[in-house]
XYZ file of C-alpha atoms in Angstrom:
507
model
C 0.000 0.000 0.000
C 1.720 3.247 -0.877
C 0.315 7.035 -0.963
C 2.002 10.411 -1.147
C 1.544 13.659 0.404
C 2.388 16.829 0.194
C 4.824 19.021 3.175
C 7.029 21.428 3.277
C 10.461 22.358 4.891
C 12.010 25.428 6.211
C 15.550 26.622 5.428
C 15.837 30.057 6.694
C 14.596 32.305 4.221
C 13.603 29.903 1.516
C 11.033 26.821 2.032
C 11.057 23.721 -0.452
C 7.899 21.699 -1.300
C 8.762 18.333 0.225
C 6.694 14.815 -0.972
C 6.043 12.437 1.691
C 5.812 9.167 0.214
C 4.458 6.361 2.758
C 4.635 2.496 1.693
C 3.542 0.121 3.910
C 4.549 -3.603 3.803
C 4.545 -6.983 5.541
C 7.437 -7.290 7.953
C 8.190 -6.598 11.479
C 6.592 -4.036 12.962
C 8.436 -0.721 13.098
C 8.124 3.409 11.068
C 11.148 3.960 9.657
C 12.148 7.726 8.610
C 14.552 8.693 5.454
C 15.517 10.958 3.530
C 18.200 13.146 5.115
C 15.667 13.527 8.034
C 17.080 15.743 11.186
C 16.457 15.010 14.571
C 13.517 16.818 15.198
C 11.944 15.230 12.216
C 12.787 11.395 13.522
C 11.288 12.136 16.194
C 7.875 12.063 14.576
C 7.658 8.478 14.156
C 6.769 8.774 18.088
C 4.566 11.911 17.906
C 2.337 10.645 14.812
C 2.165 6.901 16.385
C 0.587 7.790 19.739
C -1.450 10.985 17.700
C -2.959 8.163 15.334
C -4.056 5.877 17.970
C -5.404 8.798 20.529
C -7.475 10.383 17.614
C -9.209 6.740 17.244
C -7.277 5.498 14.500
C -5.571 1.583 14.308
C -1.631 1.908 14.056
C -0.798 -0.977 11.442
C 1.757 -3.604 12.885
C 3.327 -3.686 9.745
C 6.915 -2.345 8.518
C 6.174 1.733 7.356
C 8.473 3.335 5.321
C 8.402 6.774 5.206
C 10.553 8.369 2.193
C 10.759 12.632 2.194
C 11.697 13.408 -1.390
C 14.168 14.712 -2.510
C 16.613 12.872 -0.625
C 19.427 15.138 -0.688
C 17.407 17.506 0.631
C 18.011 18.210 4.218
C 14.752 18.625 6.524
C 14.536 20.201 9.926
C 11.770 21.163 12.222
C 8.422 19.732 13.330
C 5.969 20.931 10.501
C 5.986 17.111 8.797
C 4.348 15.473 11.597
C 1.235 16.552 9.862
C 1.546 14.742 6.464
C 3.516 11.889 7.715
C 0.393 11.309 9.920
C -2.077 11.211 6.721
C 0.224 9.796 4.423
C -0.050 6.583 6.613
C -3.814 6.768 6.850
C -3.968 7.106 3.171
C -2.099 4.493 2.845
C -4.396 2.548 5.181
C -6.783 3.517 2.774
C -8.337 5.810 5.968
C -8.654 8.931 3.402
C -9.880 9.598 0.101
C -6.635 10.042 -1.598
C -8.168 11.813 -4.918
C -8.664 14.944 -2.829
C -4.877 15.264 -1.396
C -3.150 16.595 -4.160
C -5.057 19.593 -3.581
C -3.239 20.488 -0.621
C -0.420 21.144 1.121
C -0.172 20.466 4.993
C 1.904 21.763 7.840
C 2.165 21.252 11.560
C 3.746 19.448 14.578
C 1.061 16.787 16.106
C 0.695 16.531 20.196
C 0.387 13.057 21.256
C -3.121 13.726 21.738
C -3.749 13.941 17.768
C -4.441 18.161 18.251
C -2.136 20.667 15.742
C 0.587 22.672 17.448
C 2.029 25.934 15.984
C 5.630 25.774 13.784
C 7.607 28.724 12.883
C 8.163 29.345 9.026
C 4.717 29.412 8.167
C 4.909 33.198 6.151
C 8.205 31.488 4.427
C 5.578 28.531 3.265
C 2.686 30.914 2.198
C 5.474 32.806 -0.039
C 6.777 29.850 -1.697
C 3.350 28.408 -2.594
C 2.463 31.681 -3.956
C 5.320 31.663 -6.526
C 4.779 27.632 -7.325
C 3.407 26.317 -10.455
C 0.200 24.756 -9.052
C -2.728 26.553 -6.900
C -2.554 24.169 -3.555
C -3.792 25.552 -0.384
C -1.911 25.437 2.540
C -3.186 23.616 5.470
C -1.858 24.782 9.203
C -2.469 24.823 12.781
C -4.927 27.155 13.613
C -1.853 29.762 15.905
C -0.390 30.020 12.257
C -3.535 30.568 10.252
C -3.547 34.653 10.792
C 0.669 34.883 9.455
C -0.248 32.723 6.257
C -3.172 34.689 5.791
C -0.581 37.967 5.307
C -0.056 36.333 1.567
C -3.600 37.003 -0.005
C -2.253 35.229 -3.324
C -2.838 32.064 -1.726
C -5.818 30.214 -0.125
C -5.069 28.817 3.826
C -7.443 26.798 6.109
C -6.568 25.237 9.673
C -8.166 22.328 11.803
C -7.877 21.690 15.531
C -7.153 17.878 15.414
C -6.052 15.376 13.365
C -9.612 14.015 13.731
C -11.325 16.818 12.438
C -8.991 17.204 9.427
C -9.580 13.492 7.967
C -13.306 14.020 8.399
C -13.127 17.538 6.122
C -10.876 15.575 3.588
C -13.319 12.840 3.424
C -16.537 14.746 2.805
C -17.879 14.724 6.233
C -17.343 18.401 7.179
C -16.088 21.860 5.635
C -13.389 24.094 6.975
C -14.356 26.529 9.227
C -14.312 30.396 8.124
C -12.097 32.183 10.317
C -12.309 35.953 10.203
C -8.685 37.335 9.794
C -7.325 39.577 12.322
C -7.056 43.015 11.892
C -3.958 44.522 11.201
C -1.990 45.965 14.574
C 1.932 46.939 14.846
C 4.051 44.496 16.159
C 6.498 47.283 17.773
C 6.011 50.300 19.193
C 6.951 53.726 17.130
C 10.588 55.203 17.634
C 9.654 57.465 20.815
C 11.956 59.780 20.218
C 10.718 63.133 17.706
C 12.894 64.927 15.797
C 11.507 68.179 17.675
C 12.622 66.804 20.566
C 16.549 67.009 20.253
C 17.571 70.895 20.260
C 20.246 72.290 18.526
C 22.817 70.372 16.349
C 21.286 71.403 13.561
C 24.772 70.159 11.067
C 24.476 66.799 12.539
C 20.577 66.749 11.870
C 21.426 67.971 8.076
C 23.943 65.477 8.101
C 21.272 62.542 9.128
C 18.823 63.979 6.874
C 21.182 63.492 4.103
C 21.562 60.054 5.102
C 17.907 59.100 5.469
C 17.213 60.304 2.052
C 19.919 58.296 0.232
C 20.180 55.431 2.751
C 23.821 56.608 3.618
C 25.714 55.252 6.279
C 26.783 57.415 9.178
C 29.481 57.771 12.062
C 28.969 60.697 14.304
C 32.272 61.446 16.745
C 31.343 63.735 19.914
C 32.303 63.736 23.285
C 30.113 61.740 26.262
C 26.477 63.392 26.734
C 26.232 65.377 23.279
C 23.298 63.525 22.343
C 24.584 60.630 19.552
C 22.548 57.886 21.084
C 19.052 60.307 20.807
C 19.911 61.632 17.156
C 20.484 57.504 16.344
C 16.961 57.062 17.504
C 15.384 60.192 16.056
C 16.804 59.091 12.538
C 14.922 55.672 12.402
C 11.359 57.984 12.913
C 12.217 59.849 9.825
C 12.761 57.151 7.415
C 10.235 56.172 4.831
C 7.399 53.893 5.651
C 8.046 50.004 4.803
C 5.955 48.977 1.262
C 4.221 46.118 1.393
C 7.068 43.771 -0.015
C 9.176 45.135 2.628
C 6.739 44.314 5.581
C 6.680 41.067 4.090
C 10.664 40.379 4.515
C 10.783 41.798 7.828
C 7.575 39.910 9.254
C 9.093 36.610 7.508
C 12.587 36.864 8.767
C 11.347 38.041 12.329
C 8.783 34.831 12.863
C 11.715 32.383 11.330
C 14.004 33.599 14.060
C 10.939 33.742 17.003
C 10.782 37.148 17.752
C 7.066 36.986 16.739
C 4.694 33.858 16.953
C 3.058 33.474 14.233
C 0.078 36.508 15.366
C -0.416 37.375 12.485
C 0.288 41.020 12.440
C 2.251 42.546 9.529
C 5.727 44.567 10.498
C 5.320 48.027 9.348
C 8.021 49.883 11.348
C 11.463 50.018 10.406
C 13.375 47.708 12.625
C 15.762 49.430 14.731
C 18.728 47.165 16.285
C 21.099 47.906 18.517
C 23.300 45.538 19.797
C 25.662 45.731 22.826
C 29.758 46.306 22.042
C 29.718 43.000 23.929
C 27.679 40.868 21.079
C 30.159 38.164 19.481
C 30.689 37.766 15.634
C 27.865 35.399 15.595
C 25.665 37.356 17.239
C 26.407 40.345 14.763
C 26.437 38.216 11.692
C 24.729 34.970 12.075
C 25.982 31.438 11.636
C 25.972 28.455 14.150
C 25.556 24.707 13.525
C 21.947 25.548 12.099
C 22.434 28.462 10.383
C 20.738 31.691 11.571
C 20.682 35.257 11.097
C 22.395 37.867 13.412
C 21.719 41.523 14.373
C 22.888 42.771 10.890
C 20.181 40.882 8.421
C 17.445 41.484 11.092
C 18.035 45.438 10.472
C 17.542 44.613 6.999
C 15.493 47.089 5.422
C 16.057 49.473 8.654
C 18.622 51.030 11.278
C 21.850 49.271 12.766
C 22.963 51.537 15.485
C 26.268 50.899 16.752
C 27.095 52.433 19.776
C 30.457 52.872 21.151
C 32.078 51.815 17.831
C 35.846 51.049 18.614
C 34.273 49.256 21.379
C 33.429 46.282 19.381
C 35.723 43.185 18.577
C 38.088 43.629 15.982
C 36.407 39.994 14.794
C 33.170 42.023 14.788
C 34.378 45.205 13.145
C 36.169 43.760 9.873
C 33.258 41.073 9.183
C 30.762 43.922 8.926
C 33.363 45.137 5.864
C 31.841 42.778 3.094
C 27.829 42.950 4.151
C 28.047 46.748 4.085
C 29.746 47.141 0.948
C 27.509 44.427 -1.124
C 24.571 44.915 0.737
C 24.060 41.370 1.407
C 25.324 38.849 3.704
C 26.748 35.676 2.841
C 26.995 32.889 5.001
C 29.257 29.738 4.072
C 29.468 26.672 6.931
C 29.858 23.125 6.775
C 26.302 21.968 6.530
C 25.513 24.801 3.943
C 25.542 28.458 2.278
C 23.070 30.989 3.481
C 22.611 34.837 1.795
C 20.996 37.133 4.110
C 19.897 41.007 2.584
C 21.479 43.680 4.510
C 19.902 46.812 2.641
C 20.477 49.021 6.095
C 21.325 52.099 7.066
C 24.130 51.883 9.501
C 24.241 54.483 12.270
C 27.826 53.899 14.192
C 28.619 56.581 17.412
C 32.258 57.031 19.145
C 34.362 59.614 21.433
C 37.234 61.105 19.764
C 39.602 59.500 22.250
C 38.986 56.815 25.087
C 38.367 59.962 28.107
C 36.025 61.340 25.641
C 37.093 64.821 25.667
C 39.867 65.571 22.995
C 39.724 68.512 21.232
C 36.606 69.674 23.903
C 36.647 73.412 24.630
C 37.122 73.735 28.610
C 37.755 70.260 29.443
C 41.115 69.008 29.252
C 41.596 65.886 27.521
C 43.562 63.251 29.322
C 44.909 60.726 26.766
C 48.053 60.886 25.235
C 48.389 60.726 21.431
C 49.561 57.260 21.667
C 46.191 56.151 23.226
C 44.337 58.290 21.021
C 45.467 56.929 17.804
C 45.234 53.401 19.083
C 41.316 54.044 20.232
C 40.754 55.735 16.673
C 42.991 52.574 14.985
C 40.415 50.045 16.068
C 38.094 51.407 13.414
C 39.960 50.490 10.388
C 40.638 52.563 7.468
C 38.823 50.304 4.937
C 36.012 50.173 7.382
C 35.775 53.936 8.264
C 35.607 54.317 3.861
C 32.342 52.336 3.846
C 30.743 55.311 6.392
C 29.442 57.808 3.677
C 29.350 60.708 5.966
C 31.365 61.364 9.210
C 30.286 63.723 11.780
C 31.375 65.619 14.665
C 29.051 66.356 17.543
C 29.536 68.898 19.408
C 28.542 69.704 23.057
C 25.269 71.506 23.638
C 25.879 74.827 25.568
C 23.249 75.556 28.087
C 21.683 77.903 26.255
C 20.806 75.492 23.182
C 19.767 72.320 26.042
C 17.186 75.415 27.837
C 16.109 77.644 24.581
C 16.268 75.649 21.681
C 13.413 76.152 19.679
C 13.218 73.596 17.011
C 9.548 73.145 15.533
C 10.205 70.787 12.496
C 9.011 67.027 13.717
C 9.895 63.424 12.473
C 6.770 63.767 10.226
C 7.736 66.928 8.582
C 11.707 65.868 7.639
C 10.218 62.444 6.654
C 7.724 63.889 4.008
C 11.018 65.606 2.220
C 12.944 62.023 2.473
C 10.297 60.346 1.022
C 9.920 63.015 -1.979
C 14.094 62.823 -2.316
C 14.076 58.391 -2.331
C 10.930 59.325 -5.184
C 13.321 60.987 -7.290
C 16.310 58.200 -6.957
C 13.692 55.401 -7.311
C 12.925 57.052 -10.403
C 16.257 57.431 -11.684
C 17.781 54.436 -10.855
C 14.353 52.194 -11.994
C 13.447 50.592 -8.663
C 13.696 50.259 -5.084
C 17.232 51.392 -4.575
C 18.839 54.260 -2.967
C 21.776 56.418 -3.957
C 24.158 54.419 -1.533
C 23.564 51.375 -3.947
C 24.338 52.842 -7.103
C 27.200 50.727 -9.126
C 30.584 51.916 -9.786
C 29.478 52.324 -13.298
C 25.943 53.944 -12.361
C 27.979 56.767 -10.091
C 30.219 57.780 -12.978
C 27.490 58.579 -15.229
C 24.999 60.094 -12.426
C 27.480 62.093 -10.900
C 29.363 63.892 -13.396
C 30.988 67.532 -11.617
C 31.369 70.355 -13.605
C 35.056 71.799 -13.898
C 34.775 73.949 -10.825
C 33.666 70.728 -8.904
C 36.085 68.629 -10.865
C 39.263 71.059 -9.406
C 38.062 71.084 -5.860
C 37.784 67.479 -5.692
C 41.150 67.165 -6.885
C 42.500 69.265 -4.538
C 40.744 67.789 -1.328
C 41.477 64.407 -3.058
C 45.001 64.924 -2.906
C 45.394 66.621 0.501
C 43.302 63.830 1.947
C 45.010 61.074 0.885
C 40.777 59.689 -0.550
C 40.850 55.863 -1.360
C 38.442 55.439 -4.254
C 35.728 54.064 -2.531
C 35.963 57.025 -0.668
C 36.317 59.246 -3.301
C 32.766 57.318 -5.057
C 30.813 57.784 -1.824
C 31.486 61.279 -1.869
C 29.938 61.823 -5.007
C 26.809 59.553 -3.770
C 26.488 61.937 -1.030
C 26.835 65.336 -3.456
C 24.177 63.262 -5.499
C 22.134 63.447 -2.718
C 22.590 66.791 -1.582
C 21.395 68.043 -5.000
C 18.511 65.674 -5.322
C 17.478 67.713 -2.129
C 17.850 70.696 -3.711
C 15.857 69.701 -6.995
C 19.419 69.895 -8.917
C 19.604 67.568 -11.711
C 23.447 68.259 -11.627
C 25.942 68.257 -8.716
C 27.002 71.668 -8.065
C 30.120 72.585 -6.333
C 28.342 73.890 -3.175
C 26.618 70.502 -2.969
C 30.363 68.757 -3.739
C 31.150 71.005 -0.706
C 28.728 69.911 1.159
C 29.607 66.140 0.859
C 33.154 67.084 1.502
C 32.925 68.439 4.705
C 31.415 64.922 6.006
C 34.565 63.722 5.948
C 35.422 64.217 9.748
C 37.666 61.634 10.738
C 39.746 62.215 7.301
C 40.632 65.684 8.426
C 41.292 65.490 12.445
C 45.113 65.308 13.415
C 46.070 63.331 17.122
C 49.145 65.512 16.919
């Protein structure tokens, strides 16, 4: 007796229609599981054998071979229980097997024959809705609401085993369950732009960066307000589109930061890790193969506080991600690519005290210590920052009177207007930031007044040509926001002066 089922398995970001074929044949009794099965998957032989019998179905004392095609296919997780369990019924000839092709079905089984919840779900739903064939994806009822976030697809749940061999036989219909309404899954930045007074340079400077997804290292002394302008700049970014949501809310329930509720990420994410967080925590990996701090910014903030603070380890693997804007993982039991289309927002003193170069406080490093605190941020590292900015102390005065009225809604209409133009330009969802090498030398022609200051500074400064690209993606920017079609040399100007750390002397 042999019948087939449909499953699916979960990989990280990408899920791969699985068969379940089922045979079952005289010999001694025993449920035997291949096809590159992992653990948690062998274990179902257990889960499905006392979920058969307590949902009022006859085990068969007869040898059960379970294959999960394709066999070089590794498959991890719970979410096969499910159609392991009917393929041996329709083998059994327990279920009308004309009907199961129609389907696909998900979901660990309690030894009491009822459906538990299994992360992945949203990866499923996205995978069926790019297949060939129109199946619909059966679940536990906890995942129901996070398939239902893919409208291309049709999604039903049962309770119990029970219940679902009597639909698939004729003797009920799925129930309709309402979907949820849509709700935020994080709360809003709480920090306004109108709240932080003064620094209005630094506040141009993240503008700048919010409207052409620029990264950004701001150097100022303790208590000057970097870790408040970092959270100001997530609230003016543009809202998430839809296929943005999407990516978040699927790489956020693989990873169990949300269950499977159902409710559709619209906010930015905004991560900030401790200095303390190890390479793996940063950017991913482990036996099993799962993303770190820097893919679950993707398509939002990374804030990295206390820069040189970080691990060396830490510091040159974020080198590669930043550059391609996507992460690529490579271990022994596979290859993983993670997007990592973020803004990174890094902070640091200008010397280990904090104080160098501070008007009234006297600095107490030596220039020894100074350039070895400013050394752990490499050069090829500090190149990938677009813009680099000093913040300065407030003076009392500015922290008592400031009188700023723009707020986080106001800048964030002009960013979104800015991104319109470079969507426009560059044909899709990219920034000015991700231009090619190619693309900036034919968007950011200079005229020959910017062409002779660039030389100069270039020159004087020693620019690598990375460097010496990102400065015209930031002039590209500047003029966008000034509804230039070309770069001017003010805006060249502009972008120069960003360029903090490339002009400060230790001695």
């Amino acid at each position: 007796m042999f019948a087939s089922v449909s499953g699916m398995s979960v990989d990280n970001l990408s899920a791969q229609p699985v068969s379940v074929e089922v045979d079952i044949a005289n010999g001694l009794p025993c449920l035997e599981i291949v096809g590159l099965a992992a653990t948690a998957v062998k274990e179902a032989r257990d889960r499905v054998r006392s979920a058969l019998k307590n949902s009022g179905f006859d085990f068969p004392l007869k040898r059960i071979t379970v294959n999960l095609a394709p066999a070089d296919l590794r498959k991890e997780g719970s979410g096969l229980d499910l159609p392991i369990a009917l393929g041996i019924l329709a083998a059994m000839e327990e279920l009308n097997n004309s009907v199961l092709n129609r389907y696909v079905f998900a979901g660990e089984l309690s030894l009491e024959g009822l459906l538990r919840p299994i992360p992945g779900v949203l990866t499923m739903a996205l995978a069926l809705k790019s297949g060939p064939e129109k199946q619909v994806l059966i679940i536990p009822p906890a995942n129901l609401a996070e398939a239902r976030l893919v409208t291309e697809i049709e999604s039903a749940s049962v309770i119990s085993l029970a219940e679902l061999v009597g639909i698939l036989n004729g003797e009920d219909h799925f129930s309709v369950i309402p979907s949820p309404p849509s709700a935020e899954i994080f709360e809003k930045v709480s920090v306004d732009w109108s709240d932080i007074h003064g620094q209005m340079q630094v506040k141009r400077g993240l503008e700048i960066a919010a409207c052409g997804g620029h990264n950004l290292l701001m150097v100022g002394p303790p208590g000057s307000g970097k870790t408040l302008l970092a959270r100001a700049f997530a609230g003016i970014l543009p809202p998430l589109t839809v296929e943005e949501s999407l990516d978040v809310t699927q790489l956020h329930s693989l990873t169990g930061i949300i269950r499977g509720n159902g409710q559709l990420i619209t906010q930015r994410p905004f991560r900030s890790p401790h200095h303390t967080a190890t390479v793996a925590g940063i950017i991913g990996g482990g036996q099993k193969i799962k993303p770190g701090e820097l893919a679950l910014a993707n398509h939002g903030v990374l804030f990295l506080d206390e820069l040189p603070e970080f691990s060396r380890e830490v510091l040159e693997a974020l080198r590669q991600p930043l550059e391609d804007r996507k992460l690529t993982l490579i271990r022994l039991r596979g290859r993983m690519e993670f997007p990592t289309r973020i803004c990174v927002i890094a902070s640091m003193n200008p010397c280990p005290c904090g104080y160098f170069g501070e008007n009234g406080r006297e600095c107490s490093c030596t220039p020894l210590q100074i350039n070895h605190y400013r050394g752990k941020v490499s050069g090829p590292l500090l190149d990938r920052f677009d813009l680099q900015l000093e913040v300065p102390r407030l003076s009392y005065g500015e922290l008592k009177h400031g009188d700023n009225r723009e707020t986080s809604v106001m800048v964030q209409e002009r960013v979104i207007k800015v991104r319109e133009i470079q969507q426009k330009r560059l044909k899709g969802s990219r920034t000015n930031s991700e231009m090619t090498g190619r693309e900036t030398k034919g968007l950011c022609q200079l005229d020959s007044a910017g062409e002779s200051l660039l030389q100069k500074v270039f020159d004087k400064n020693l620019f690598s040509a990375r460097a010496h690209d990102r400065i015209l993606r930031v002039a590209r920017t500047i003029a966008d926001m000034a509804g230039s079609d070309n770069i001017q040399a003010e805006h060249l100007a502009e972008s120069l002066q960003y360029r903090a750390l490339d002009r400060t002397k230790t001695d």
